[in-house]
Short mmCIF file of C-alpha atoms and ligand atoms in Angstrom, two decimals:
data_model
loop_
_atom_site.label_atom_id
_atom_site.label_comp_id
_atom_site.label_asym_id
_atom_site.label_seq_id
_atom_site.Cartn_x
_atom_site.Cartn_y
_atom_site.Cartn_z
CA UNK A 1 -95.41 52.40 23.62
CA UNK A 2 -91.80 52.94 21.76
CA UNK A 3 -89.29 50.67 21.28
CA UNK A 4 -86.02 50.47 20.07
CA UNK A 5 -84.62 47.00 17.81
CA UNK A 6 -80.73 46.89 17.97
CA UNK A 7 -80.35 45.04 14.76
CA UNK A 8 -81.79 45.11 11.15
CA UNK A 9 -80.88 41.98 10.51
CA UNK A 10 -84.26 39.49 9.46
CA UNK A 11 -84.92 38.75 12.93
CA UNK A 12 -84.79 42.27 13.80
CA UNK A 13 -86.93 43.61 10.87
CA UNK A 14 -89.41 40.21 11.66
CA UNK A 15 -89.72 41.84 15.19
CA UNK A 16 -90.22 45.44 13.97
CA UNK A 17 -92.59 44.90 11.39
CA UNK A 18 -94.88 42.63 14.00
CA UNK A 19 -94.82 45.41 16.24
CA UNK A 20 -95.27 48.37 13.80
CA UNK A 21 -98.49 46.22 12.34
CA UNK A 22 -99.83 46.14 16.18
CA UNK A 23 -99.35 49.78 15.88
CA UNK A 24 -96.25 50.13 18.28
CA UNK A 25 -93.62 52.57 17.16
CA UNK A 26 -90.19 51.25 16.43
CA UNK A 27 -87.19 53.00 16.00
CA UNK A 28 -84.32 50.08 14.67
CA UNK A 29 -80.89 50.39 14.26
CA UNK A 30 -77.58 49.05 13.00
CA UNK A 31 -73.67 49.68 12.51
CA UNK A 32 -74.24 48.71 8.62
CA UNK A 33 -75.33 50.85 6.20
CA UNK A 34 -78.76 49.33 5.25
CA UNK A 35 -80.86 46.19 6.25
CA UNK A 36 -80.15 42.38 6.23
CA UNK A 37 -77.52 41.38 8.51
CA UNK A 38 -76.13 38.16 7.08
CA UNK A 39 -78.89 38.43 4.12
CA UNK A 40 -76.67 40.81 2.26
CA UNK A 41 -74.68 41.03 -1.18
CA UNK A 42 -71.30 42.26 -2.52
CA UNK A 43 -71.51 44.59 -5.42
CA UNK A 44 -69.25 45.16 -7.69
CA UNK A 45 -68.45 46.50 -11.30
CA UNK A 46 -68.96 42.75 -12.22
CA UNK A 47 -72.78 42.39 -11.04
CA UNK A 48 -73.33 41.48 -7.54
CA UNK A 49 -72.78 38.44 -5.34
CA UNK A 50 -74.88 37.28 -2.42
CA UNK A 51 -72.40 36.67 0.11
CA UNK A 52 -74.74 35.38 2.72
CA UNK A 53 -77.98 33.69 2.75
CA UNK A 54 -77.90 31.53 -0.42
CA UNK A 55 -81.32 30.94 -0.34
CA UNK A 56 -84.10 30.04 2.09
CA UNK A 57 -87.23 27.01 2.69
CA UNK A 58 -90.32 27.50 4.45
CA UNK A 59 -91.80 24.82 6.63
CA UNK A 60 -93.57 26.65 9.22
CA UNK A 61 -96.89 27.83 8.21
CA UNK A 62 -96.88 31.30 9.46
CA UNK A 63 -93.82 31.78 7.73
CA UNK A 64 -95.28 29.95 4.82
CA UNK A 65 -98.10 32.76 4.77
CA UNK A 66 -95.39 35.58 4.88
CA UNK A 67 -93.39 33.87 2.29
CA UNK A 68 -96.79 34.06 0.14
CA UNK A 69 -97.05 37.62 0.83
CA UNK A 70 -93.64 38.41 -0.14
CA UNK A 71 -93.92 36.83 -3.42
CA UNK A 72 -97.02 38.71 -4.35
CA UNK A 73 -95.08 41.93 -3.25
CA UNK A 74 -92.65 40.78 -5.72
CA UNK A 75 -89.63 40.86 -2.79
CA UNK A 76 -89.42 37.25 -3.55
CA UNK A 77 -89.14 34.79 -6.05
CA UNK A 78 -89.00 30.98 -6.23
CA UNK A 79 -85.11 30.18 -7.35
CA UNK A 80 -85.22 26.65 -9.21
CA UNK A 81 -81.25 25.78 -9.47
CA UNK A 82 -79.92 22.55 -11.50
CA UNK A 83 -78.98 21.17 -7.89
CA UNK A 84 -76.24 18.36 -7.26
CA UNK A 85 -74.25 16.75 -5.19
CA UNK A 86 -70.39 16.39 -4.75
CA UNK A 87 -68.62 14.12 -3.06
CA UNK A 88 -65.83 11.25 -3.23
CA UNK A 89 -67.65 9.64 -6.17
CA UNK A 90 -68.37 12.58 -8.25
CA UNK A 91 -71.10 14.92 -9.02
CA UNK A 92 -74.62 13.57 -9.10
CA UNK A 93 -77.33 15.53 -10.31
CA UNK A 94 -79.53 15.78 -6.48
CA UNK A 95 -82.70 17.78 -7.74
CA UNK A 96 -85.93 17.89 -5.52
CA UNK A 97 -89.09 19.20 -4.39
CA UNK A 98 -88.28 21.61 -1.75
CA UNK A 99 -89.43 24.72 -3.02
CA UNK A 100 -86.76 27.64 -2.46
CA UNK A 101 -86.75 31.02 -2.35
CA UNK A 102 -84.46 34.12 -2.76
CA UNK A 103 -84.69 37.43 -2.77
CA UNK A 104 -85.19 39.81 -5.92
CA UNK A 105 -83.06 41.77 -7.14
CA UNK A 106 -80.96 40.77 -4.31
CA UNK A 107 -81.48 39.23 -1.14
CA UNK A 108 -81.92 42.34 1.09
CA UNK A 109 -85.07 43.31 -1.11
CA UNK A 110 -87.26 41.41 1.33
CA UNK A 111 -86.08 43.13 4.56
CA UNK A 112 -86.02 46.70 2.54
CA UNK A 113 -89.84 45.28 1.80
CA UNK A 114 -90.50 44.49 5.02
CA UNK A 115 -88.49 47.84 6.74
CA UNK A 116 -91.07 50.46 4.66
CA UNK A 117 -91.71 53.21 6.48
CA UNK A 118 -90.08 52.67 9.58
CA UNK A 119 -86.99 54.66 11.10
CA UNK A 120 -83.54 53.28 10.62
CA UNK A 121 -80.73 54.64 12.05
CA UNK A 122 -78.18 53.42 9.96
CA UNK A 123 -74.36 53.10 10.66
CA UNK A 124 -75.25 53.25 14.26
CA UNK A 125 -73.43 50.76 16.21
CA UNK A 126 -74.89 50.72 19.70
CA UNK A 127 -72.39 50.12 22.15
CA UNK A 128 -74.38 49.91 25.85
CA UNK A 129 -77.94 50.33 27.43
CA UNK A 130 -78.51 53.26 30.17
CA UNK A 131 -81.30 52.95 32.36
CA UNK A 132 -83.48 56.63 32.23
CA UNK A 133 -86.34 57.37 34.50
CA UNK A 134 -88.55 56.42 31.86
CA UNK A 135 -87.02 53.33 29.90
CA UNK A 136 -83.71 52.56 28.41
CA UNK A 137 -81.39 55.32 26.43
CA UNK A 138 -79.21 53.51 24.09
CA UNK A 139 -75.66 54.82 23.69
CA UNK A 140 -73.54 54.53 20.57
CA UNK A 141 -69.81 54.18 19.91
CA UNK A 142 -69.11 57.91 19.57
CA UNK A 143 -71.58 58.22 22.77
CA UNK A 144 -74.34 59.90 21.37
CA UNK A 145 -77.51 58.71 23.37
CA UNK A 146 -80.98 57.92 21.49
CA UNK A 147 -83.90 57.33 23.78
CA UNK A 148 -85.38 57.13 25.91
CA UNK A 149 -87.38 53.87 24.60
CA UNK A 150 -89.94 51.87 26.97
CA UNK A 151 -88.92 48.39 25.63
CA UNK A 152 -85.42 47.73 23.89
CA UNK A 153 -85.64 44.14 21.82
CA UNK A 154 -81.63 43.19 20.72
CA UNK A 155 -81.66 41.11 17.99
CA UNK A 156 -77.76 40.52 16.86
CA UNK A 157 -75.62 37.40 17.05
CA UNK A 158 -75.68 36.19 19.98
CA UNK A 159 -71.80 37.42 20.95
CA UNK A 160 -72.90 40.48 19.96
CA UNK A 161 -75.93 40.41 22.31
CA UNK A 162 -73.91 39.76 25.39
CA UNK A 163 -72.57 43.12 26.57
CA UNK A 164 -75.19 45.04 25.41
CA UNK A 165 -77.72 42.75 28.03
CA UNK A 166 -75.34 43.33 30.95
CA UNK A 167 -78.78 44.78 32.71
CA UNK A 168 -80.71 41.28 31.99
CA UNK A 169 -77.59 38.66 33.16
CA UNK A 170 -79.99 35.72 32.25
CA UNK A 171 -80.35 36.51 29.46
CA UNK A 172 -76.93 37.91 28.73
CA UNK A 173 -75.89 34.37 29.96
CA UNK A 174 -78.12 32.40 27.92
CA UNK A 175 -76.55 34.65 24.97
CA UNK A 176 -73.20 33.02 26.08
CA UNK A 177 -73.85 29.53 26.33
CA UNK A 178 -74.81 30.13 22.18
CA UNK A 179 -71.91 28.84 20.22
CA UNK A 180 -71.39 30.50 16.59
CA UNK A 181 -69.69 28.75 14.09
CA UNK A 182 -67.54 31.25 11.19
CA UNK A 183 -67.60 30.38 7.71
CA UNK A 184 -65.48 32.07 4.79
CA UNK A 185 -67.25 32.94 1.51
CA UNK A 186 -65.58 33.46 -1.75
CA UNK A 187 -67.04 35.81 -4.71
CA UNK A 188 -65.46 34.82 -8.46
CA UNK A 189 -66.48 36.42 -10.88
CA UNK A 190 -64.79 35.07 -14.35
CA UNK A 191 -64.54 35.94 -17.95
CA UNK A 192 -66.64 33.14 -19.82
CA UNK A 193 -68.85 30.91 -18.22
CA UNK A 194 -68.10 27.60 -16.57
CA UNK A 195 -68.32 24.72 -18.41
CA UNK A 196 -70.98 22.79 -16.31
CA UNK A 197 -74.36 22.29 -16.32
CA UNK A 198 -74.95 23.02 -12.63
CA UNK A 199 -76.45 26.13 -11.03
CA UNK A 200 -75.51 24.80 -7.52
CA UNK A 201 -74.61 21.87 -5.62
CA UNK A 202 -73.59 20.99 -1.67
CA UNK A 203 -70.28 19.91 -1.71
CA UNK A 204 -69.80 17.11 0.76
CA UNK A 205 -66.21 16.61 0.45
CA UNK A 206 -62.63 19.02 0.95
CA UNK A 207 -63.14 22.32 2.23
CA UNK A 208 -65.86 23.42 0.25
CA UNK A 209 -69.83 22.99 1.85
CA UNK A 210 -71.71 25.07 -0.90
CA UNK A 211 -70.96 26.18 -4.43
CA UNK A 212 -73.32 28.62 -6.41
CA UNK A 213 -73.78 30.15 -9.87
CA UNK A 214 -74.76 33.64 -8.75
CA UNK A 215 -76.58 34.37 -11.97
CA UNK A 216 -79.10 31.21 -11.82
CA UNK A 217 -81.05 33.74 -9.43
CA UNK A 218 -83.61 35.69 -10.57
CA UNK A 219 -82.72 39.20 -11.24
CA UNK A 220 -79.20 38.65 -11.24
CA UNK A 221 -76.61 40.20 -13.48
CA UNK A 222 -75.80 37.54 -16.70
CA UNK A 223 -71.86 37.50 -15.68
CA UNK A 224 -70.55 34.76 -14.81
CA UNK A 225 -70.17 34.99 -10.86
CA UNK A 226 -69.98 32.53 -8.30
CA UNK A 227 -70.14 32.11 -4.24
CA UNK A 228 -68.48 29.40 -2.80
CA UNK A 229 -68.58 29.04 0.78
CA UNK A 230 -66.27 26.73 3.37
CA UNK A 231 -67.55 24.55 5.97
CA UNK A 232 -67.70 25.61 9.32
CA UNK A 233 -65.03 23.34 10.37
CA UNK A 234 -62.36 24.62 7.57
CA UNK A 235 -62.94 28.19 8.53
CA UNK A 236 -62.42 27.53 12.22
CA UNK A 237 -58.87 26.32 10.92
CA UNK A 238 -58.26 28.69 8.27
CA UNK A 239 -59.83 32.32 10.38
CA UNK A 240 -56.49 34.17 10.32
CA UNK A 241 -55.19 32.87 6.80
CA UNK A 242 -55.28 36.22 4.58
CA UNK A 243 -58.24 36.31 2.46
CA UNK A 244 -56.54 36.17 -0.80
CA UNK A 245 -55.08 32.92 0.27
CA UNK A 246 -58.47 31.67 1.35
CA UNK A 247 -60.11 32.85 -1.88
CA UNK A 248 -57.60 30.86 -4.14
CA UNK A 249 -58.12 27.51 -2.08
CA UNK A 250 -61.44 27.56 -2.65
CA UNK A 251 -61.06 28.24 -6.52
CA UNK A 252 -58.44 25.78 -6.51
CA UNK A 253 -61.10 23.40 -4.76
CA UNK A 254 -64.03 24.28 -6.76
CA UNK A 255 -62.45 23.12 -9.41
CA UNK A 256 -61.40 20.07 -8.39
CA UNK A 257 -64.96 19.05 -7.26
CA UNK A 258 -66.04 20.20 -10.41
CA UNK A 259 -63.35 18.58 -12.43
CA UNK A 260 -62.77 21.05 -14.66
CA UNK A 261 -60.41 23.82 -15.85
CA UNK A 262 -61.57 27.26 -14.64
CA UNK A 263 -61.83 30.53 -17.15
CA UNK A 264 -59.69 33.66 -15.87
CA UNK A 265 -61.01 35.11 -12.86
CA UNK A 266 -62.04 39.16 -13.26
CA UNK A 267 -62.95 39.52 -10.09
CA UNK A 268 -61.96 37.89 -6.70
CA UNK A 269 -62.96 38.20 -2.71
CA UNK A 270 -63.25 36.40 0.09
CA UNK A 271 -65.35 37.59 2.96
CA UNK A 272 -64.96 36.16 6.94
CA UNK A 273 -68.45 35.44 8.52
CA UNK A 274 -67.27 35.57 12.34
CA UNK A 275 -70.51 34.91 13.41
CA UNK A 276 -72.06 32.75 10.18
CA UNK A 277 -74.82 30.16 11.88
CA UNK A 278 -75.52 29.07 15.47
CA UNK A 279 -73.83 25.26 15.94
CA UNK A 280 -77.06 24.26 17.10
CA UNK A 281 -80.87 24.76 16.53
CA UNK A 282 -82.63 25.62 19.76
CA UNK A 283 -85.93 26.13 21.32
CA UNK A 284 -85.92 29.11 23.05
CA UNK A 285 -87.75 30.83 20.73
CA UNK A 286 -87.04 34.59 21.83
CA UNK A 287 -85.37 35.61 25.22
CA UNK A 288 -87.36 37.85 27.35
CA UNK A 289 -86.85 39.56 30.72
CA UNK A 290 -90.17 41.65 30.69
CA UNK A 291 -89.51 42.94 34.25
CA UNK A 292 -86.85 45.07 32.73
CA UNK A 293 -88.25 45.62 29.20
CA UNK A 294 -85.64 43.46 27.66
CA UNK A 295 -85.43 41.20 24.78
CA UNK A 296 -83.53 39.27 22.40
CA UNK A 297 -83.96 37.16 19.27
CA UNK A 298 -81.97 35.80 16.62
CA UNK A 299 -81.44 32.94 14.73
CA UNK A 300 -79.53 31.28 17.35
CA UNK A 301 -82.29 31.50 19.75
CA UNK A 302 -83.95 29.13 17.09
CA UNK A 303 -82.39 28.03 14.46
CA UNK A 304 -79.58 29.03 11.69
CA UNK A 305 -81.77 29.64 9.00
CA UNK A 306 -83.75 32.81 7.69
CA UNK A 307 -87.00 31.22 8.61
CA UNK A 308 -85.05 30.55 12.25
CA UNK A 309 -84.19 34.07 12.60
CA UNK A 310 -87.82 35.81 11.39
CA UNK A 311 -89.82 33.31 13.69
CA UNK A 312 -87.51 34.60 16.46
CA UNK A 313 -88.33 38.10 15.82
CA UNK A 314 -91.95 37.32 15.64
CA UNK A 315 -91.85 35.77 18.62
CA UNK A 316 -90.04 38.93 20.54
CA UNK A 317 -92.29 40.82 19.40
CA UNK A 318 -95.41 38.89 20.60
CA UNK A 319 -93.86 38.27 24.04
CA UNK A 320 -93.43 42.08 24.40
CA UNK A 321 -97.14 42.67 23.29
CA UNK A 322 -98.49 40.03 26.03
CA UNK A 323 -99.76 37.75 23.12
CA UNK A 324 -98.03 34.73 24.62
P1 FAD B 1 -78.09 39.03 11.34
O1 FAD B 1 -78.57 38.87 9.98
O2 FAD B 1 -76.71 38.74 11.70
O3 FAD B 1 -78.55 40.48 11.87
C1 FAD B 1 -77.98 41.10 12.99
C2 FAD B 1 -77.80 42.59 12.69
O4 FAD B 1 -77.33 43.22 13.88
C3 FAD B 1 -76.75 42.86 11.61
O5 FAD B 1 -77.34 43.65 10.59
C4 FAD B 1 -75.64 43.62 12.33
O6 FAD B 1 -75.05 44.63 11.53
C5 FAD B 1 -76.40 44.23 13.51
N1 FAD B 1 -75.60 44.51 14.70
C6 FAD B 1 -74.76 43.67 15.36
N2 FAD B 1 -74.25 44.29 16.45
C7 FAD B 1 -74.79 45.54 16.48
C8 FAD B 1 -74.65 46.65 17.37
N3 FAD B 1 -73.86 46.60 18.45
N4 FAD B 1 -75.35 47.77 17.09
C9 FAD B 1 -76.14 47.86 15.99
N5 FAD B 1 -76.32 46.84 15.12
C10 FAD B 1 -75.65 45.70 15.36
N6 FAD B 1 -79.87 30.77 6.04
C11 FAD B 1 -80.73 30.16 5.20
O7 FAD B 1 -81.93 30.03 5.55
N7 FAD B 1 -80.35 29.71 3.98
C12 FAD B 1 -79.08 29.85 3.53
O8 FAD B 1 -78.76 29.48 2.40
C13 FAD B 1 -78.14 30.46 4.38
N8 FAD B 1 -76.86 30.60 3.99
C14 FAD B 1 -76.02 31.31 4.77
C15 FAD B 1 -74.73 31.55 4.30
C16 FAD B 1 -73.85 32.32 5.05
C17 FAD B 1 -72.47 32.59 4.54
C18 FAD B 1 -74.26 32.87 6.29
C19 FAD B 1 -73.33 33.73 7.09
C20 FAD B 1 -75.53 32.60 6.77
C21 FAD B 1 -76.42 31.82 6.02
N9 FAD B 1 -77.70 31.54 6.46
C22 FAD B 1 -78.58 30.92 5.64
C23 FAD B 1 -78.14 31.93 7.80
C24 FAD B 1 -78.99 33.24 7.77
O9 FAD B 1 -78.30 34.19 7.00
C25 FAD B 1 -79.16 33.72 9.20
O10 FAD B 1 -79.76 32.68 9.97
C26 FAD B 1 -80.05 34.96 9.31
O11 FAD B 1 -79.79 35.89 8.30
C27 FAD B 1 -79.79 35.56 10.68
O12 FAD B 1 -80.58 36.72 10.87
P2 FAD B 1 -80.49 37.55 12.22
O13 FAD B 1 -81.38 38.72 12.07
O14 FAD B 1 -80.68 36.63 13.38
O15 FAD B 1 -78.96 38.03 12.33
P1 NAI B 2 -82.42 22.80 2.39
O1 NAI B 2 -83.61 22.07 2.87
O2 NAI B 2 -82.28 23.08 0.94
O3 NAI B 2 -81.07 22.11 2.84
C1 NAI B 2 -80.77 21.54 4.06
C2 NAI B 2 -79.57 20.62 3.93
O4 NAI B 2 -80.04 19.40 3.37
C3 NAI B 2 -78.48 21.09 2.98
O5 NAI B 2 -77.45 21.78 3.60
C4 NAI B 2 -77.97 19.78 2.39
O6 NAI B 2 -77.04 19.23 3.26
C5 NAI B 2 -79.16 18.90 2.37
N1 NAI B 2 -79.89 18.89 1.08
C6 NAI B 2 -81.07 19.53 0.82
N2 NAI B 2 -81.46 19.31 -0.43
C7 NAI B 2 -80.54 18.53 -0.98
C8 NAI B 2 -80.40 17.98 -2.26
N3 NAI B 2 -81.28 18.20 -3.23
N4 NAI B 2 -79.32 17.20 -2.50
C9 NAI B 2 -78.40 16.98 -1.54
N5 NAI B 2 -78.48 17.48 -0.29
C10 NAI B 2 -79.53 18.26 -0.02
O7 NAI B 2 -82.34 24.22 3.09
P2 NAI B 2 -82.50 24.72 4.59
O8 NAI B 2 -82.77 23.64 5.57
O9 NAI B 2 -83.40 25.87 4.53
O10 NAI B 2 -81.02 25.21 4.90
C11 NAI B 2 -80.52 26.32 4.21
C12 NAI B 2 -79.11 26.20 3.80
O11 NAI B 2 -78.39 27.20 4.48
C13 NAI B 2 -78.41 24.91 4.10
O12 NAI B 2 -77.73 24.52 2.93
C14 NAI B 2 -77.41 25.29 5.18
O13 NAI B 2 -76.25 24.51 5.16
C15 NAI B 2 -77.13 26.71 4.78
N6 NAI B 2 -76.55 27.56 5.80
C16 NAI B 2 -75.28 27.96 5.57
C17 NAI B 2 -74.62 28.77 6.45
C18 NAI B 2 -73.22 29.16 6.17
O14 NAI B 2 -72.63 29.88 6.96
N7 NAI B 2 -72.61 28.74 5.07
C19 NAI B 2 -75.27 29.25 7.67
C20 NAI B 2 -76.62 28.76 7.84
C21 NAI B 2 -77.22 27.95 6.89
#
């Protein structure tokens, strides 16, 4: 059987790997450069910044078994940030239990992990499905055709997914009905380090949801880098404000939350997540039209979360190999 996965993102590479392990062989691709989707990081001549997963949890226990794995492959590693709290009253230290977990050196090291030896057509943004005598040929944006493949799993945000299900319209419907929400996140990297004793905190107040000392993560470079990122509801109002302007209200917010008087900023970016987490959590699971070889998965076919998005892909790939 051969199969193509339109998306390397961790839902993608969850589905993949499943299938590879059954002994299927996958082709995946993606318009970026390399794996991770939303996992990924901003480098630059200051040390990196992970600009979207922050970290994840694990609460179901298959994933708790991969998440086991992964740390003994040394992909992973526990992150255990001074965590707090802001809002109206202050900052309150908020520490806890949950154990959390990022990637090492930087986030995409678990889906490079988990991508080993299979093909990736990189930089490959896939544009439409053609039906072929013998499966689906996928065609790119500069129309080169790959294919053809028996069964074609999509696994990109979900108003991504739409056109290129046109063949499956319940599921390209289903696709529709999932709202994503943007977010904006900020990199600042500055010249001393702050003077707080916090590694992170969720910000419950102004435009700010989520502030983070990049270099409390293991592996990280020692400079003194941060990722702020907006609520969902600020970037809906601020999605066309330039980016410098967005970066600098942030700052300016951090530190106000924080209280404190910032060092000079080296290095400064904002990046807009069109597509940064499903509004809702849902139960679909994975999407499947297995009359025409077709399915999708995602982390808005489950939930916004890493842990969301690799159960989807797990599932797609165990609906495709008749397991369920
Ligand atoms: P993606 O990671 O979006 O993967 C989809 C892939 O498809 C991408 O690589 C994209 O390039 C590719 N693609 C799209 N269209 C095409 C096309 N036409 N052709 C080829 N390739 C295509 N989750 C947590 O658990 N903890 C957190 O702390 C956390 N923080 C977050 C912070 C931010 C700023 C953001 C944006 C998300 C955060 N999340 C967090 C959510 C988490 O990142 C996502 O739930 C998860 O990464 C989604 O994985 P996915 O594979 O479903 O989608
Ligand atoms: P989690 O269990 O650490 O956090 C879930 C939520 O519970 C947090 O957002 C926070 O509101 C609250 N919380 C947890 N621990 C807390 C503490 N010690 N003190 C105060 N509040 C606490 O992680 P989970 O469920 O795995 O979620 C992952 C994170 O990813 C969340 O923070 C979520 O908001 C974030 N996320 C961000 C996205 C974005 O675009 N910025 C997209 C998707 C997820």
């Amino acid at each position: 059987m051969s199969v193509a996965v339109i998306g390397a993102g961790i839902a993608g590479i969850s589905a993949a790997s499943h299938l590879h392990e059954a002994g299927v062989s996958v082709h995946i691709f993606d318009k970026s450069r390399g794996t991770g989707g939303r996992m990924s990081s901003k480098r630059t001549e200051q040390g990196e910044f992970d600009i979207g997963t922050q970290y994840f949890t694990a609460r179901h226990s298959a994933f708790r078994a991969a998440v086991e794995y992964w740390q003994e492959q040394g992909w992973i590693t526990r992150w255990q940030p001074r965590l707090y709290r802001i809002d109206e009253q202050g900052l309150q230290r908020s520490d806890d239990d949950q154990p959390r977990y990022v990637g090492t050196p930087r986030m995409t090291a678990l889906s490079r992990g988990l991508l080993g030896d299979m093909p990736l057509h990189s930089a490959t943004r896939i544009a439409a499905l053609q039906r072929a005598e013998s499966g689906w040929l996928l065609v790119d944006t500069k129309a080169q055709t790959y294919g053809p493949y028996q069964q074609v799993i999509v696994a990109t945000p979900a108003p991504q997914t739409v056109p290129l299900l046109e063949a499956a319209p319940a599921l390209a419907n289903a696709a529709k009905q999932a709202q994503m929400e943007p977010g904006w996140a900020v990199s600042v990297g500055f010249e001393a380090p702050l003077a707080v004793e916090l590694d992170a905190a969720f910000v419950r107040c102004g435009p700010l949801d989520w502030v983070c000392a990049n270099h409390s993560k293991p592996g990280r470079s020692e400079a003194a880098n941060w990722v702020l990122q907006s609520t969902p509801a600020w970037a809906s109002d601020h999605l066309d404000t330039p980016a410098h302007e967005v970066a600098q209200q942030l700052v300016d917010a951090l530190a106000q939350a924080l209280g404190i008087a910032l060092p000079a900023i080296r290095f400064l970016h904002a990046h807009r997540w069109l597509y940064a987490r499903p509004a809702d959590d849902c139960e679909w699971g994975a999407l499947a039209a297995p009359d025409l070889n077709l399915y999708a998965c995602g982390d808005w076919c489950q939930s916004g979360r890493l842990e969301g998005a690799w159960l989807s892909g797990r599932e797609a790939a165990q609906v495709l190999l008749g397991k369920r």
